[in-house]
Short mmCIF file of C-alpha atoms and ligand atoms in Angstrom, two decimals:
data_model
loop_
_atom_site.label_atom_id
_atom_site.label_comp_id
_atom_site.label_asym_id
_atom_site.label_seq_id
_atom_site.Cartn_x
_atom_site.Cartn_y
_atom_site.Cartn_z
CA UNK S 6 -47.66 130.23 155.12
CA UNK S 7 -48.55 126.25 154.29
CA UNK S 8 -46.60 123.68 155.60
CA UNK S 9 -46.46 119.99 154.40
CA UNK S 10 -45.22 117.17 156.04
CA UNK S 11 -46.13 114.67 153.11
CA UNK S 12 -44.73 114.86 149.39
CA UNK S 13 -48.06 114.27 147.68
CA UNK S 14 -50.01 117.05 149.70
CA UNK S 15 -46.91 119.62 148.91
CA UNK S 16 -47.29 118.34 145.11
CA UNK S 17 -50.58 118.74 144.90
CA UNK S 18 -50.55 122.29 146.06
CA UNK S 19 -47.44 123.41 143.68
CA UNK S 20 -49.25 121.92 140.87
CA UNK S 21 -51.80 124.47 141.32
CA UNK S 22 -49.12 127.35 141.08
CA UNK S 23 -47.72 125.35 138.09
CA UNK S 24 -51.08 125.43 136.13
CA UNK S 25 -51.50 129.04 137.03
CA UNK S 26 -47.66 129.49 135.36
CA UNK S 27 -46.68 131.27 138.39
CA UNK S 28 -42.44 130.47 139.46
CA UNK S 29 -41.53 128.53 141.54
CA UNK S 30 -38.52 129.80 143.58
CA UNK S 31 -36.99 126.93 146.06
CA UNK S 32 -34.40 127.18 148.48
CA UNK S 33 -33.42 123.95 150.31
CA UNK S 34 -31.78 124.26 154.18
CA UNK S 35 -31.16 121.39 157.07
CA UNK S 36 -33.26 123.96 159.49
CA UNK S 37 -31.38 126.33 162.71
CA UNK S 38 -32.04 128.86 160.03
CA UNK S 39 -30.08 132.53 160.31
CA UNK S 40 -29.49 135.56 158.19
CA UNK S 41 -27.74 133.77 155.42
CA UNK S 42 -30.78 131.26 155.15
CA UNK S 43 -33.53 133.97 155.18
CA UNK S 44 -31.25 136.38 152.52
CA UNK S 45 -31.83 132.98 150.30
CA UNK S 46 -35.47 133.47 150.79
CA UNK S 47 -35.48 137.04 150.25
CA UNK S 48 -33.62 136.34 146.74
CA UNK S 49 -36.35 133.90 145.75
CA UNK S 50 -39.18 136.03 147.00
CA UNK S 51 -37.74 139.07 144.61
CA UNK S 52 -37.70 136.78 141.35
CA UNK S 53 -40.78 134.38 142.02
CA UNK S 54 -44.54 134.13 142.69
CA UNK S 55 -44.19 131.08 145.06
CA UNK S 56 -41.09 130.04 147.50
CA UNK S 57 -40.77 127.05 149.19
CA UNK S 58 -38.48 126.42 151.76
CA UNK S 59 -37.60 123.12 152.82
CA UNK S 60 -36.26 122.33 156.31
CA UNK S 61 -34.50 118.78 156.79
CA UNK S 62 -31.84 117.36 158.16
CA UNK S 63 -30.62 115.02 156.11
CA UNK S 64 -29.13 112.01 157.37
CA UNK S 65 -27.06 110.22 154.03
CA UNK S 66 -24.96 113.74 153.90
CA UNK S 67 -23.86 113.27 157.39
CA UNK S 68 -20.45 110.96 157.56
CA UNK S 69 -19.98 111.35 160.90
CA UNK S 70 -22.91 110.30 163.49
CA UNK S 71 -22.33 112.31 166.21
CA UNK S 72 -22.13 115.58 163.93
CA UNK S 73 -25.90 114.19 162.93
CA UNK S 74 -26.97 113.57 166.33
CA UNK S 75 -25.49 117.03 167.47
CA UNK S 76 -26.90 119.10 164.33
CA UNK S 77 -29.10 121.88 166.19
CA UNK S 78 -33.10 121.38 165.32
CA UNK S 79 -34.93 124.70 165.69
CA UNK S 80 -38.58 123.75 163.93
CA UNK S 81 -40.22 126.34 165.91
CA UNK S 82 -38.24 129.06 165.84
CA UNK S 83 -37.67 128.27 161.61
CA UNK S 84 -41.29 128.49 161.30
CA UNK S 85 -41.57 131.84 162.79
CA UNK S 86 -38.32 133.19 160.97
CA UNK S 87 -40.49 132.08 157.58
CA UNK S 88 -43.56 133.27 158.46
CA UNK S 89 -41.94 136.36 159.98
CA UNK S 90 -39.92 136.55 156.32
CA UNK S 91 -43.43 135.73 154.46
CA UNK S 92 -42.22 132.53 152.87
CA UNK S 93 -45.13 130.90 151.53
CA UNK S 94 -44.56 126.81 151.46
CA UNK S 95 -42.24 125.28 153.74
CA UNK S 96 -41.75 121.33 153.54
CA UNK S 97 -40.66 119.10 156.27
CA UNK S 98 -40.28 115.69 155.41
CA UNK S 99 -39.33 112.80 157.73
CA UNK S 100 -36.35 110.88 157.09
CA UNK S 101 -38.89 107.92 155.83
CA UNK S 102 -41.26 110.63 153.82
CA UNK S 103 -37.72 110.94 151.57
CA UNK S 104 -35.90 107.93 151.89
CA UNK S 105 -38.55 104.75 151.28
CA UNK S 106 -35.37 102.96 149.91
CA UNK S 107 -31.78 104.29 151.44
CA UNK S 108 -30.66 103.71 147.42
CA UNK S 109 -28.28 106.92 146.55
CA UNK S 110 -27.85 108.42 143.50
CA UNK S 111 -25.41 107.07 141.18
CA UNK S 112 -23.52 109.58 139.65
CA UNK S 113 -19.52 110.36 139.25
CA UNK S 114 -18.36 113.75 140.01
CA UNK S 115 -14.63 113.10 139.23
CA UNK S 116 -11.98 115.41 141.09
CA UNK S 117 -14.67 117.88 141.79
CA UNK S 118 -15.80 115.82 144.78
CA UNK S 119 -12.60 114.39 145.80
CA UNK S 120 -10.56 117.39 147.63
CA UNK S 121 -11.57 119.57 150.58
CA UNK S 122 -14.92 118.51 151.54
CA UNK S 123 -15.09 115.30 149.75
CA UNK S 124 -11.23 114.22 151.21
CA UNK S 125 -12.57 115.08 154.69
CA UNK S 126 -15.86 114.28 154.55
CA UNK S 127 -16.50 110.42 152.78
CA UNK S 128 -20.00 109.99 151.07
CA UNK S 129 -21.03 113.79 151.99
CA UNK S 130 -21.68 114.98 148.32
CA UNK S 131 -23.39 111.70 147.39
CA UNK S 132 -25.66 111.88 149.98
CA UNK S 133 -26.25 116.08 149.33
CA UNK S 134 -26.56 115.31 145.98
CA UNK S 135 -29.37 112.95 146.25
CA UNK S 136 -31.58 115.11 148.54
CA UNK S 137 -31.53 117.58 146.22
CA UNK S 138 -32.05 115.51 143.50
CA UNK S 139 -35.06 114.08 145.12
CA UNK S 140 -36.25 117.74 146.75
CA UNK S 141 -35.73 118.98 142.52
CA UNK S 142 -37.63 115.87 141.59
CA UNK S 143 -40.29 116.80 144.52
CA UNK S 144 -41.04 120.52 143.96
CA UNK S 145 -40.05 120.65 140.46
CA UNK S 146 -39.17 124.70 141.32
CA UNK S 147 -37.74 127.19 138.20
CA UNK S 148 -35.01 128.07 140.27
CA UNK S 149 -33.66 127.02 143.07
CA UNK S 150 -31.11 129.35 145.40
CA UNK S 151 -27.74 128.43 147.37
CA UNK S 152 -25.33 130.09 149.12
CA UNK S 153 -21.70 130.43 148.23
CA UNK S 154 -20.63 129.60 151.88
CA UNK S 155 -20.79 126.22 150.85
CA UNK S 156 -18.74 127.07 147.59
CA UNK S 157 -17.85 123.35 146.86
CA UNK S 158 -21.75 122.22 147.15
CA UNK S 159 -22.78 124.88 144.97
CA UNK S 160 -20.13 123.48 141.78
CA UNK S 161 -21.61 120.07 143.37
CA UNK S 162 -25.04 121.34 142.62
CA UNK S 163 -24.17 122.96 138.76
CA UNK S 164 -22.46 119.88 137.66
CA UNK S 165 -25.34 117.37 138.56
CA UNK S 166 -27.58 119.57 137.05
CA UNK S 167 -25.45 119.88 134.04
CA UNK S 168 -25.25 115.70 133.86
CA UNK S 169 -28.39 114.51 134.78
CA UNK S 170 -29.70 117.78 132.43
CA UNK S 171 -32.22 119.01 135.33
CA UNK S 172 -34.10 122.12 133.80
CA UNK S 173 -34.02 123.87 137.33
CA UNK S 174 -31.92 127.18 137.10
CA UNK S 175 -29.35 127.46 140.00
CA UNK S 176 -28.38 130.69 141.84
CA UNK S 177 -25.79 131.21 144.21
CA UNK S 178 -26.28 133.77 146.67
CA UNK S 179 -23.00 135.39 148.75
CA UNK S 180 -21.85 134.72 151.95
CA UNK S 181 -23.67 136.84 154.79
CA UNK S 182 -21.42 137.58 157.59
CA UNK S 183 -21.31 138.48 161.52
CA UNK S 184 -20.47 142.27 161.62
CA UNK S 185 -16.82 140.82 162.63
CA UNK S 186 -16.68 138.67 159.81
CA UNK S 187 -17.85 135.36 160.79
CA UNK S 188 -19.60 133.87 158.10
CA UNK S 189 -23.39 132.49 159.65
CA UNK S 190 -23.97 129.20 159.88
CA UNK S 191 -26.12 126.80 162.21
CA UNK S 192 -23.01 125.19 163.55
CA UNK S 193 -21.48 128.38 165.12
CA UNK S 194 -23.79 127.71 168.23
CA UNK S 195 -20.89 124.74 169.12
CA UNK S 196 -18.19 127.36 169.74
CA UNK S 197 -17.25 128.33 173.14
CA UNK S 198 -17.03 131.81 174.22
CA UNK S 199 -13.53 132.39 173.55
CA UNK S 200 -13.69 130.94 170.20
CA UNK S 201 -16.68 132.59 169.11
CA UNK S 202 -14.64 135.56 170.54
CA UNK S 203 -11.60 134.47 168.28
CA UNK S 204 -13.38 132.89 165.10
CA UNK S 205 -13.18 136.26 162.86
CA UNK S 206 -9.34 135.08 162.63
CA UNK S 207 -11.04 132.69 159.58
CA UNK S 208 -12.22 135.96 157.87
CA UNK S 209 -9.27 138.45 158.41
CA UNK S 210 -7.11 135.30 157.10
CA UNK S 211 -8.73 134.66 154.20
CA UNK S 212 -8.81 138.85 153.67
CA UNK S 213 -5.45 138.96 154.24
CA UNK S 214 -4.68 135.96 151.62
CA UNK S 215 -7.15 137.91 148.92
CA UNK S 216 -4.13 140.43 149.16
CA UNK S 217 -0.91 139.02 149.66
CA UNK S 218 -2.42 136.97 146.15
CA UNK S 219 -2.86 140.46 145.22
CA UNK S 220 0.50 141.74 145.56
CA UNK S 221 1.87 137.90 144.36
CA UNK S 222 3.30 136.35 147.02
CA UNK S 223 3.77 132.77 145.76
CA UNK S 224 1.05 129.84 146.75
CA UNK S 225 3.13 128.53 149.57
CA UNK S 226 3.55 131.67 150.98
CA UNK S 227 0.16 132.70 150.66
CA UNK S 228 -1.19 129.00 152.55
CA UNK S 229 1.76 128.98 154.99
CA UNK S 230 0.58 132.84 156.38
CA UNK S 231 -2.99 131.65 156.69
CA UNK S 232 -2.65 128.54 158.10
CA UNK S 233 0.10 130.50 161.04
CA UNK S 234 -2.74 133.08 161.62
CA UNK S 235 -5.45 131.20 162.75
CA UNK S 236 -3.76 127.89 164.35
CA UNK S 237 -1.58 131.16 166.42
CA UNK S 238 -3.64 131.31 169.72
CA UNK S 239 -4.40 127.37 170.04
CA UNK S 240 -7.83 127.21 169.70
CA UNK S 241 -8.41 126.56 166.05
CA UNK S 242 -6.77 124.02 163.82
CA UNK S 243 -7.00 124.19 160.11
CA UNK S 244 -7.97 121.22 158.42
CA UNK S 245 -7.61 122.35 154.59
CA UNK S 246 -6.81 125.25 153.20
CA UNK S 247 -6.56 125.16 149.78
CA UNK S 248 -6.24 127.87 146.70
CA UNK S 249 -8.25 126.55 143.56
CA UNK S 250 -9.84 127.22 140.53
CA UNK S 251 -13.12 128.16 141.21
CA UNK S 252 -14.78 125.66 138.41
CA UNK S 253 -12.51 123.29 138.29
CA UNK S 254 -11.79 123.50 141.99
CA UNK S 255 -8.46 122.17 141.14
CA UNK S 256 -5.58 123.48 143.42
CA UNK S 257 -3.50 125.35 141.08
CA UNK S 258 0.63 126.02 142.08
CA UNK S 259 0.92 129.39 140.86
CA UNK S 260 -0.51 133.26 140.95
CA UNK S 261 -2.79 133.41 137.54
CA UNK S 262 -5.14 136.30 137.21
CA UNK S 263 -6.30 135.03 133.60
CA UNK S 264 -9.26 132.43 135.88
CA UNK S 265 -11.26 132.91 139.02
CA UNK S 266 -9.38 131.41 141.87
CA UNK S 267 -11.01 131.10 145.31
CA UNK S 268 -9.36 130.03 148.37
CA UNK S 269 -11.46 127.78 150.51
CA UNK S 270 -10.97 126.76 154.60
CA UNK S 271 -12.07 124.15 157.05
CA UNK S 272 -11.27 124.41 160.90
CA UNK S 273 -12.02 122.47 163.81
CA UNK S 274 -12.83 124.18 166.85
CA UNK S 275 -13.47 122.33 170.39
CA UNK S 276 -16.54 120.98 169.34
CA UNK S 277 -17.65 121.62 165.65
CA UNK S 278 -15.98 122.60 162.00
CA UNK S 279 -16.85 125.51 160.34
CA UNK S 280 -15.82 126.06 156.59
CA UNK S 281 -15.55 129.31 154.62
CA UNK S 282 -14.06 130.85 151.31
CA UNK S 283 -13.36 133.98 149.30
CA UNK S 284 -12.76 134.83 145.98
CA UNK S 285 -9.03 135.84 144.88
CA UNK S 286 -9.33 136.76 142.06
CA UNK S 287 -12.65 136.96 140.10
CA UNK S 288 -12.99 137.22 136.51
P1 AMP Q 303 -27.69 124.43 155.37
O1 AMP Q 303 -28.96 124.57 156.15
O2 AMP Q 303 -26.47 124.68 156.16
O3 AMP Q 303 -27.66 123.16 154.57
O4 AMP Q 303 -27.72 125.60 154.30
C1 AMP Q 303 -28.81 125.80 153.44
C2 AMP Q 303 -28.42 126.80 152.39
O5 AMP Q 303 -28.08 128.04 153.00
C3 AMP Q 303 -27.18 126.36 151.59
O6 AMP Q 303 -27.37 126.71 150.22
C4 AMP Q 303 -26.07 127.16 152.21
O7 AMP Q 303 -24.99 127.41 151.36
C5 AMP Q 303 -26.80 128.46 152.55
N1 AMP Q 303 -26.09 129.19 153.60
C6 AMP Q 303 -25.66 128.72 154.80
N2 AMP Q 303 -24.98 129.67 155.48
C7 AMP Q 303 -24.99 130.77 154.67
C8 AMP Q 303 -24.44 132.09 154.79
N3 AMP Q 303 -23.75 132.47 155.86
N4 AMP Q 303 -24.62 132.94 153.77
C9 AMP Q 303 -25.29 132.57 152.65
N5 AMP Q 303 -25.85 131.35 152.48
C10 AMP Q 303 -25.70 130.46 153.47
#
């Protein structure tokens, strides 16, 4: 496994893979890698000759400073998890190595970037958007894979592409899960015992709203039961909790079963927010 520190030296070595044709399978993370991260890695292993992984944390996505600050950094253990996964290139800029100028990308994802995440969280998909614009721009890969945990990213992600007409090929890669339901992410280290205890309650509700949109209930019905489940013991709030359709991501006020609809989910805990999502009804 190679590791670069410095764009030019990472460059120079994919260019060799380039010349020889081989693919170049990419999968960008912020690091504190898990399951989910290396089943990303696994994906791009199966459908390329090369995979590079980046690790880093990146600071423009982050609107809130203690979040940053508190975001867990795990560089040894990642590397080990890589090597351990045989990932061959891993890249791990500094924040100067891939921002000489703090200029963001200007582009206008309309509504797409204005609800859930983008309501809650000011300047994140600007500032998501331009690392991977700049890690595309960087590693030029043929694909490049992302996980549906972060459902609203990954439209993010296929509309700048579509725009800015990137020729990188996008996958998104499901959700992997705690055996209780819990989808993985770096951030569940922040919950307490009880809550980790407790945090399947985000699963099971989203389950149970998969059905009761099933059997019909109406919209209101369907957010008010979710919402009552997991705020029931105290220790969660839910931020959003919205029912959309999944390309638009457009909240829609009735039951249709003629367009994917996914219902997506922030909650605060104690110390950290944790987002998730399922599919309702997919077409
Ligand atoms: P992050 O390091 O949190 O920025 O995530 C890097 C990539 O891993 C993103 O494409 C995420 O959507 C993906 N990812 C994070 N958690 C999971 C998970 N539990 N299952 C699948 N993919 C995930």
């Amino acid at each position: 496994m190679n590791i670069f520190r410095a764009i030019k030296d990472l460059q120079k070595e994919l260019d060799s893979f380039r010349k020889k044709k081989s693919s170049i399978g990419f999968v960008p993370t912020m690091g504190a890698l898990h399951t989910g991260h290396i089943e990303l890695i696994k994906r791009s292993e199966s459908e390329n000759v090369v995979t590079v992984c980046s690790l880093f944390v990146n600071p423009t996505q982050f609107n809130n400073k203690t979040d940053l600050q508190n975001y867990p950094r795990t560089e040894t253990a990642d590397l080990d998890l890589l090597r351990k996964n045989k990932c061959n290139i891993v890249f791990i800029p500094s924040v100067d190595e891939m921002y000489p100028t703090d200029e963001l990308l200007k582009i206008d994802f309309g509504s797409l970037a204005t609800i859930m995440e983008g309501a809650y969280r000011p300047g994140h998909f600007l500032g998501m958007a331009t690392v991977v614009k700049k890690l595309f721009d960087i590693t030029m890969p043929d694909t490049a894979y992302f996980g549906e945990k972060d459902f609203q990213q990954l439209a993010i992600i296929r509309n700048m592409v579509k725009q800015l007409d990137i020729k990188v090929s996008i996958t998104g890669c499901a959700t992997v899960r705690e055996v209780d339901g819990l989808a993985l992410s770096s951030r569940n280290i922040h919950l307490t015992k009880d809550e980790r205890k407790n945090a399947c309650v985000i699963y099971q509700s989203l389950v149970d709203a998969q059905n009761d949109y099933k059997n019909e209930l109406t919209i209101e019905q369907i957010k008010n039961q979710v919402i009552k489940k997991i705020e029931h013991g105290g220790l969660f709030t839910v931020q959003y909790f919205e029912i959309v359709n999944a390309e638009t991501l457009q909240p829609i006020d009735s039951i249709s079963f003629s367009k994917p609809i996914q219902a997506c989910i922030a909650v605060l805990t104690s110390k950290t927010r944790l987002i998730d999502n399922i599919a309702l009804n997919s077409i």
